[in-house]
Amino acid sequence: MAKKVIKPAPYYSTPVTMREQTLATDLRDDFKDKIARSLPHHHIVGFKANHIVSFVSEKKVKYPFFLKVDIAKFYPCVRHLDLIVNAQVAYRDLIHSDYVPKSFKERYLARLNGWCNDLPIIDRGIPIGSPVSAILAPVMLVPLWLDIKARFHCPFIIYMDDVLFCCRDQEQCTELYTWLQNELTVRYDLSLNIKKVKSGRFSAENVDFCGWRFAGGYAGIAPDRIENFKQGILKEMKRSKYETIQSFLKRINRKIDGFGNYYKHGAVRKEFENLDVFVRGEMRRWLNGTGKSKAYSNQKLNEIGLHQLIICYEKLQNKQRPKKIARPQPTPSLSSRTTAATASGYEISLINHQIDLLEAINKKFTEMLSLQREQTNYLRQIAVITG
């Protein structure tokens, strides 16, 4: 049995009950659509795989500077009272009302109080892995994000308590950081994690967000995520020592596909090629260690079903590459048609028409010569009479 990973204190976890799961589902259903209308780049709305890359690529043109922030020890330090009060304030602000609807209070107030009272720590701190924590903690901060949207008019993307702001200039970055730090302290008795705060210009500075590293205008894989992927592969190699090739490949391919489908939307060709080399090398070691093979070429690994990250990337590139439009061919010239080795029915008809036209012109020309002779004789007769 795999050893359970436990976060070091002050983080903690609790068993998830059916009542807790139901409360989380109801909260998500009530808030998701409302947040989507006011904060479309909030993680509760749900991101597509390319959402973060597309967001930065689009916004950095008009907003070339960034401010990336993270709240220090958010889960351990959040106050239970703030969760209950600001969930109501968030709902009020999202529906653009002056008061919290009675129906919301009746539906959630007692349930939220009951959930907080059941927590093992009084007043502060919520458990990781709890579905209620996952929805209630970000909802608590919604009034803060709405105030920033109205005050600074800059686009930003939110993932839990990590936020990436796109700013007009460095001055706006500084002003936004100062305001946010003060408001967190006053409203929630929280603060920003100074070690993770970073600002600068997208084209000159590197910034990591949600596993991506944005550097020089390009989206690559954050180094820690590359290392995590490698460690995940090595872990599978150790735990699957006596497993069949088919079942082992199934788990390895699941990791490859998940990693590849998330990061294939960036400029990651080189990283994918290097990671494919790493995976193939570890795969050969595993096969040799189990006595199943002594030599496996790249082609042989492909034949037994090992997936490749670079294939995920290339499939997307081929799909996005614009299709070539067939241009209409120019109409063949008369000379090319008449000099063809084998004339078509159309060409023969055209030649016959030309012959008929030449004969008609020759006939007219003969008639004109005859008329000219008659006129000449008439003029001679007149000359004799008058002479």
Coordinates of C-alpha atoms in Angstrom, one line a residue:
M1 CA 0.0 0.0 0.0
A2 CA 1.4 3.4 -1.0
K3 CA 2.3 5.7 1.8
K4 CA -0.1 8.6 2.2
V5 CA 1.4 12.0 1.5
I6 CA 0.7 14.4 4.4
K7 CA 1.4 18.2 4.2
P8 CA 3.6 19.5 7.1
A9 CA 1.9 21.6 9.8
P10 CA 0.0 23.9 9.9
Y11 CA -1.9 22.1 7.1
Y12 CA -4.2 19.3 8.0
S13 CA -6.9 17.1 6.5
T14 CA -10.2 15.6 7.7
P15 CA -12.5 12.8 6.4
V16 CA -15.0 13.9 3.8
T17 CA -18.7 13.3 4.8
M18 CA -21.7 13.0 2.5
R19 CA -23.2 16.1 4.1
E20 CA -20.0 18.0 3.4
Q21 CA -20.0 16.8 -0.2
T22 CA -23.6 17.9 -0.7
L23 CA -22.9 21.4 0.8
A24 CA -19.9 21.8 -1.6
T25 CA -22.0 20.8 -4.6
D26 CA -24.8 23.2 -3.7
L27 CA -22.4 26.1 -3.3
R28 CA -20.6 25.4 -6.6
D29 CA -23.9 25.2 -8.4
D30 CA -25.1 28.6 -7.0
F31 CA -21.8 30.5 -7.5
K32 CA -20.3 29.1 -10.7
D33 CA -22.5 30.8 -13.3
K34 CA -22.5 34.1 -11.4
I35 CA -18.7 34.2 -11.1
A36 CA -18.4 33.3 -14.8
R37 CA -20.3 36.5 -15.7
S38 CA -18.3 38.9 -13.5
L39 CA -14.9 37.1 -13.3
P40 CA -14.6 34.9 -16.4
H41 CA -10.9 34.1 -15.7
H42 CA -11.6 32.6 -12.3
H43 CA -10.7 28.9 -11.9
I44 CA -14.1 28.0 -10.5
V45 CA -15.5 28.8 -13.9
G46 CA -13.3 26.0 -15.3
F47 CA -10.3 26.5 -17.6
K48 CA -9.8 24.8 -20.9
A49 CA -6.3 23.3 -21.4
N50 CA -5.1 26.4 -23.4
H51 CA -6.9 29.0 -21.4
I52 CA -3.9 30.4 -19.4
V53 CA -1.6 30.5 -22.4
S54 CA -4.3 32.2 -24.6
F55 CA -5.0 34.7 -21.8
V56 CA -1.4 35.9 -21.4
S57 CA -0.8 35.9 -25.2
E58 CA -3.8 38.1 -25.8
K59 CA -3.5 40.5 -22.8
K60 CA 0.3 41.2 -22.9
V61 CA -0.1 43.2 -26.1
K62 CA -2.1 46.0 -24.4
Y63 CA -0.8 45.2 -20.8
P64 CA 2.9 44.4 -21.2
F65 CA 3.6 44.3 -17.5
F66 CA 2.7 41.7 -14.9
L67 CA 2.2 41.3 -11.2
K68 CA 2.1 37.7 -9.8
V69 CA 1.0 37.3 -6.1
D70 CA 0.2 34.5 -3.7
I71 CA -1.4 34.6 -0.3
A72 CA 0.8 33.3 2.5
K73 CA -0.5 30.2 4.3
F74 CA -4.0 30.8 3.0
Y75 CA -5.7 27.6 4.2
P76 CA -4.1 27.6 7.7
C77 CA -4.7 31.3 8.4
V78 CA -8.2 32.0 7.0
R79 CA -10.8 32.9 9.7
H80 CA -14.0 30.9 9.9
L81 CA -16.1 34.0 10.4
D82 CA -14.6 35.6 7.3
L83 CA -15.7 32.5 5.3
I84 CA -19.3 32.7 6.4
V85 CA -19.6 36.5 6.2
N86 CA -17.8 37.0 2.8
A87 CA -19.7 34.1 1.2
Q88 CA -22.8 36.2 1.7
V89 CA -21.1 39.4 0.6
A90 CA -19.9 37.6 -2.5
Y91 CA -23.3 36.4 -3.4
R92 CA -24.8 39.9 -2.9
D93 CA -22.1 41.5 -5.1
L94 CA -22.4 38.9 -7.8
I95 CA -26.2 39.5 -8.2
H96 CA -25.6 43.3 -8.0
S97 CA -27.9 43.7 -5.0
D98 CA -27.8 46.0 -1.9
Y99 CA -28.6 43.2 0.5
V100 CA -28.1 39.4 0.9
P101 CA -31.2 37.6 -0.1
K102 CA -33.1 35.8 2.7
S103 CA -33.3 32.7 0.6
F104 CA -29.5 32.4 0.5
K105 CA -29.3 32.9 4.3
E106 CA -31.9 30.2 4.9
R107 CA -30.2 27.8 2.6
Y108 CA -26.6 28.1 3.7
L109 CA -26.1 30.1 7.0
A110 CA -26.8 27.2 9.4
R111 CA -25.0 24.7 7.2
L112 CA -21.8 26.9 7.0
N113 CA -21.8 27.5 10.7
G114 CA -22.2 23.8 11.3
W115 CA -19.3 22.9 9.0
C116 CA -17.0 25.4 10.7
N117 CA -18.1 24.2 14.2
D118 CA -17.2 20.7 13.3
L119 CA -13.6 21.6 12.3
P120 CA -10.9 20.4 14.8
I121 CA -9.3 23.9 15.0
I122 CA -11.3 26.8 16.5
D123 CA -11.6 30.2 14.7
R124 CA -8.9 29.7 12.0
G125 CA -7.8 27.2 9.5
I126 CA -9.6 24.9 7.0
P127 CA -8.6 21.4 5.9
I128 CA -6.9 20.6 2.6
G129 CA -8.7 18.1 0.4
S130 CA -12.1 19.2 1.6
P131 CA -14.6 20.0 -1.2
V132 CA -16.1 22.8 1.0
S133 CA -12.7 24.3 1.5
A134 CA -12.1 24.2 -2.3
I135 CA -15.2 26.3 -3.1
L136 CA -15.7 28.4 0.1
A137 CA -12.1 29.7 0.3
P138 CA -12.0 31.2 -3.2
V139 CA -15.6 32.5 -2.9
M140 CA -14.5 34.4 0.2
L141 CA -12.1 36.4 -1.9
V142 CA -14.6 37.3 -4.7
P143 CA -15.5 40.7 -3.2
L144 CA -11.8 41.6 -3.2
W145 CA -11.4 40.6 -6.9
L146 CA -14.5 42.6 -7.9
D147 CA -13.1 45.7 -6.1
I148 CA -9.8 45.3 -8.0
K149 CA -11.7 44.9 -11.3
A150 CA -13.6 48.2 -10.7
R151 CA -10.7 50.2 -9.3
F152 CA -7.8 49.2 -11.6
H153 CA -9.5 48.1 -14.8
C154 CA -6.8 45.6 -15.6
P155 CA -7.3 41.9 -16.6
F156 CA -6.2 39.2 -14.3
I157 CA -6.5 35.4 -13.9
I158 CA -7.2 33.6 -10.6
Y159 CA -6.3 30.1 -9.5
M160 CA -7.3 29.7 -5.8
D161 CA -5.1 32.3 -4.0
D162 CA -2.6 32.6 -6.9
V163 CA -3.3 35.6 -9.1
L164 CA -1.6 36.9 -12.3
F165 CA -2.4 40.6 -13.0
C166 CA -1.7 42.2 -16.4
C167 CA -0.8 45.9 -15.9
R168 CA -0.2 48.9 -18.2
D169 CA 3.1 49.8 -16.6
Q170 CA 5.4 49.3 -13.6
E171 CA 3.6 52.1 -11.7
Q172 CA 0.3 50.3 -11.8
C173 CA 2.0 47.1 -10.6
T174 CA 3.3 49.0 -7.6
E175 CA 0.0 50.7 -6.8
L176 CA -1.9 47.4 -7.2
Y177 CA 0.5 45.5 -4.9
T178 CA 0.3 48.2 -2.2
W179 CA -3.5 48.3 -2.3
L180 CA -3.8 44.5 -2.3
Q181 CA -1.5 44.0 0.6
N182 CA -3.3 46.6 2.7
E183 CA -6.8 45.2 1.9
L184 CA -5.8 41.6 2.7
T185 CA -4.6 42.8 6.1
V186 CA -7.6 44.9 6.9
R187 CA -10.3 42.6 5.6
Y188 CA -9.0 39.2 6.3
D189 CA -6.0 39.5 8.5
L190 CA -4.0 37.8 5.7
S191 CA -0.9 38.9 3.8
L192 CA 0.9 38.2 0.6
N193 CA 3.8 35.7 0.4
I194 CA 6.6 38.1 -0.3
K195 CA 8.9 35.4 -1.6
K196 CA 6.4 34.6 -4.4
V197 CA 5.6 38.1 -5.4
K198 CA 7.1 39.1 -8.8
S199 CA 6.5 41.9 -11.2
G200 CA 8.1 43.1 -14.5
R201 CA 7.7 43.1 -18.2
F202 CA 6.5 40.0 -20.0
S203 CA 9.2 40.4 -22.7
A204 CA 12.1 40.8 -20.2
E205 CA 11.2 38.8 -17.1
N206 CA 10.3 35.2 -16.4
V207 CA 7.1 34.4 -14.5
D208 CA 5.7 31.0 -13.4
F209 CA 2.0 30.5 -13.1
C210 CA 0.0 27.3 -12.9
G211 CA 2.9 25.2 -14.1
W212 CA 3.7 27.5 -17.0
R213 CA 6.8 29.6 -17.4
F214 CA 6.2 32.7 -19.5
A215 CA 9.6 34.0 -20.8
G216 CA 10.3 36.4 -23.6
G217 CA 6.8 36.2 -24.9
Y218 CA 6.8 32.4 -25.0
A219 CA 5.0 29.8 -22.8
G220 CA 7.1 26.9 -21.7
I221 CA 7.0 24.4 -18.9
A222 CA 8.0 25.5 -15.4
P223 CA 11.2 23.7 -14.3
D224 CA 9.6 22.3 -11.1
R225 CA 6.8 20.7 -13.2
I226 CA 9.4 19.0 -15.4
E227 CA 11.1 17.6 -12.4
N228 CA 7.8 16.5 -10.9
F229 CA 7.0 14.6 -14.2
K230 CA 10.4 12.9 -14.1
Q231 CA 9.9 11.9 -10.4
G232 CA 6.5 10.5 -11.2
I233 CA 7.9 8.3 -14.0
L234 CA 10.7 7.1 -11.7
K235 CA 8.1 6.3 -9.0
E236 CA 6.1 4.2 -11.4
M237 CA 9.3 2.4 -12.4
K238 CA 10.0 1.4 -8.8
R239 CA 6.5 0.3 -7.9
S240 CA 5.9 -1.7 -11.1
K241 CA 9.0 -3.9 -11.0
Y242 CA 7.2 -7.2 -11.3
E243 CA 4.2 -6.0 -13.4
T244 CA 3.4 -7.1 -16.9
I245 CA 4.4 -4.8 -19.8
Q246 CA 0.8 -4.1 -20.8
S247 CA -0.4 -3.0 -17.4
F248 CA 2.8 -1.1 -16.8
L249 CA 2.5 0.8 -20.1
K250 CA -1.1 1.7 -19.3
R251 CA -0.1 3.6 -16.2
I252 CA 3.0 5.2 -17.9
N253 CA 1.0 6.3 -20.9
R254 CA -1.7 7.8 -18.7
K255 CA 1.0 10.1 -17.1
I256 CA 2.5 10.9 -20.6
D257 CA -0.9 11.8 -22.1
G258 CA -2.0 13.9 -19.1
F259 CA 1.2 15.9 -19.1
G260 CA 1.3 16.2 -22.9
N261 CA -2.3 17.3 -23.3
Y262 CA -1.9 20.1 -20.7
Y263 CA 1.4 21.5 -22.0
K264 CA 1.1 20.9 -25.7
H265 CA -0.4 24.4 -26.2
G266 CA 3.0 26.2 -25.4
A267 CA 6.3 26.4 -27.2
V268 CA 7.4 23.1 -25.8
R269 CA 8.9 21.1 -28.7
K270 CA 12.4 20.9 -27.2
E271 CA 11.2 20.1 -23.7
F272 CA 8.9 17.3 -25.0
E273 CA 11.8 15.8 -27.1
N274 CA 14.1 15.8 -24.1
L275 CA 11.4 14.2 -21.8
D276 CA 10.7 11.6 -24.4
V277 CA 14.4 10.6 -24.4
F278 CA 14.2 10.4 -20.6
V279 CA 11.1 8.2 -20.6
R280 CA 12.6 5.9 -23.2
G281 CA 15.8 5.5 -21.2
E282 CA 14.0 4.7 -18.0
M283 CA 11.7 2.3 -19.9
R284 CA 14.7 0.4 -21.2
R285 CA 16.2 0.1 -17.7
W286 CA 12.9 -1.2 -16.4
L287 CA 12.7 -3.8 -19.2
N288 CA 16.3 -4.9 -18.6
G289 CA 15.7 -5.1 -14.8
T290 CA 12.7 -7.3 -15.1
G291 CA 14.5 -9.6 -17.6
K292 CA 11.9 -9.0 -20.3
S293 CA 14.3 -7.6 -22.8
K294 CA 18.0 -6.8 -23.4
A295 CA 17.6 -4.3 -26.2
Y296 CA 14.7 -2.1 -27.3
S297 CA 15.1 0.4 -30.1
N298 CA 12.9 3.5 -30.4
Q299 CA 10.8 1.7 -33.1
K300 CA 10.4 -1.4 -30.8
L301 CA 9.2 0.8 -27.9
N302 CA 6.7 2.4 -30.3
E303 CA 5.5 -1.0 -31.4
I304 CA 4.8 -2.2 -27.9
G305 CA 2.7 0.9 -27.3
L306 CA 4.8 3.5 -25.5
H307 CA 3.3 7.0 -26.1
Q308 CA 5.3 10.1 -26.9
L309 CA 4.9 13.6 -25.8
I310 CA 6.1 15.0 -29.1
I311 CA 3.2 13.2 -30.8
C312 CA 0.7 15.2 -28.7
Y313 CA 2.4 18.4 -29.7
E314 CA 2.6 17.6 -33.4
K315 CA -1.0 16.5 -33.6
L316 CA -2.1 19.9 -32.3
Q317 CA 0.3 21.8 -34.6
N318 CA -1.1 19.9 -37.6
K319 CA -4.6 20.6 -36.5
Q320 CA -3.9 24.3 -36.1
R321 CA -2.0 24.7 -39.4
P322 CA -4.2 26.4 -42.0
K323 CA -5.3 24.1 -44.8
K324 CA -4.1 24.9 -48.3
I325 CA -6.9 26.2 -50.6
A326 CA -6.9 24.7 -54.0
R327 CA -6.5 27.5 -56.6
P328 CA -8.4 27.3 -59.9
Q329 CA -6.3 26.3 -62.8
P330 CA -5.9 28.9 -65.6
T331 CA -7.8 28.2 -68.9
P332 CA -5.5 26.7 -71.5
S333 CA -4.6 29.1 -74.4
L334 CA -5.6 28.6 -78.0
S335 CA -2.1 27.7 -79.0
S336 CA -1.8 25.0 -76.3
R337 CA -5.1 23.5 -77.4
T338 CA -4.3 23.4 -81.1
T339 CA -0.8 22.0 -80.6
A340 CA -1.9 19.1 -78.4
A341 CA -1.0 15.7 -79.6
T342 CA -4.6 14.5 -79.6
A343 CA -7.3 17.1 -80.2
S344 CA -10.5 17.0 -78.2
G345 CA -14.0 17.4 -79.7
Y346 CA -14.0 21.0 -78.5
E347 CA -10.8 21.8 -80.2
I348 CA -11.9 20.2 -83.5
S349 CA -15.1 22.3 -83.4
L350 CA -13.1 25.4 -82.8
I351 CA -10.8 24.7 -85.8
N352 CA -13.7 24.1 -88.1
H353 CA -15.3 27.4 -87.0
Q354 CA -12.0 29.2 -87.8
I355 CA -12.0 27.6 -91.3
D356 CA -15.6 28.7 -92.0
L357 CA -14.7 32.3 -90.8
L358 CA -11.7 32.5 -93.2
E359 CA -13.8 31.3 -96.1
A360 CA -16.4 33.9 -95.4
I361 CA -13.7 36.6 -95.3
N362 CA -12.3 35.4 -98.6
K363 CA -15.7 35.5 -100.2
K364 CA -16.3 39.1 -99.0
F365 CA -12.9 40.1 -100.3
T366 CA -13.7 38.7 -103.8
E367 CA -17.0 40.6 -103.9
M368 CA -15.1 43.8 -103.0
L369 CA -12.6 43.3 -105.9
S370 CA -15.5 42.7 -108.3
L371 CA -17.2 45.9 -107.2
Q372 CA -14.0 47.8 -107.6
R373 CA -13.6 46.7 -111.2
E374 CA -17.1 47.8 -112.1
Q375 CA -16.5 51.2 -110.6
T376 CA -13.2 51.5 -112.6
N377 CA -15.0 50.7 -115.9
Y378 CA -17.8 53.2 -115.2
L379 CA -15.3 56.0 -114.6
R380 CA -13.6 55.2 -117.9
Q381 CA -16.9 55.4 -119.9
I382 CA -17.6 58.9 -118.3
A383 CA -14.1 60.0 -119.3
V384 CA -14.7 59.0 -123.0
I385 CA -18.0 60.8 -123.2
T386 CA -16.7 64.1 -121.7
G387 CA -13.5 63.9 -123.7

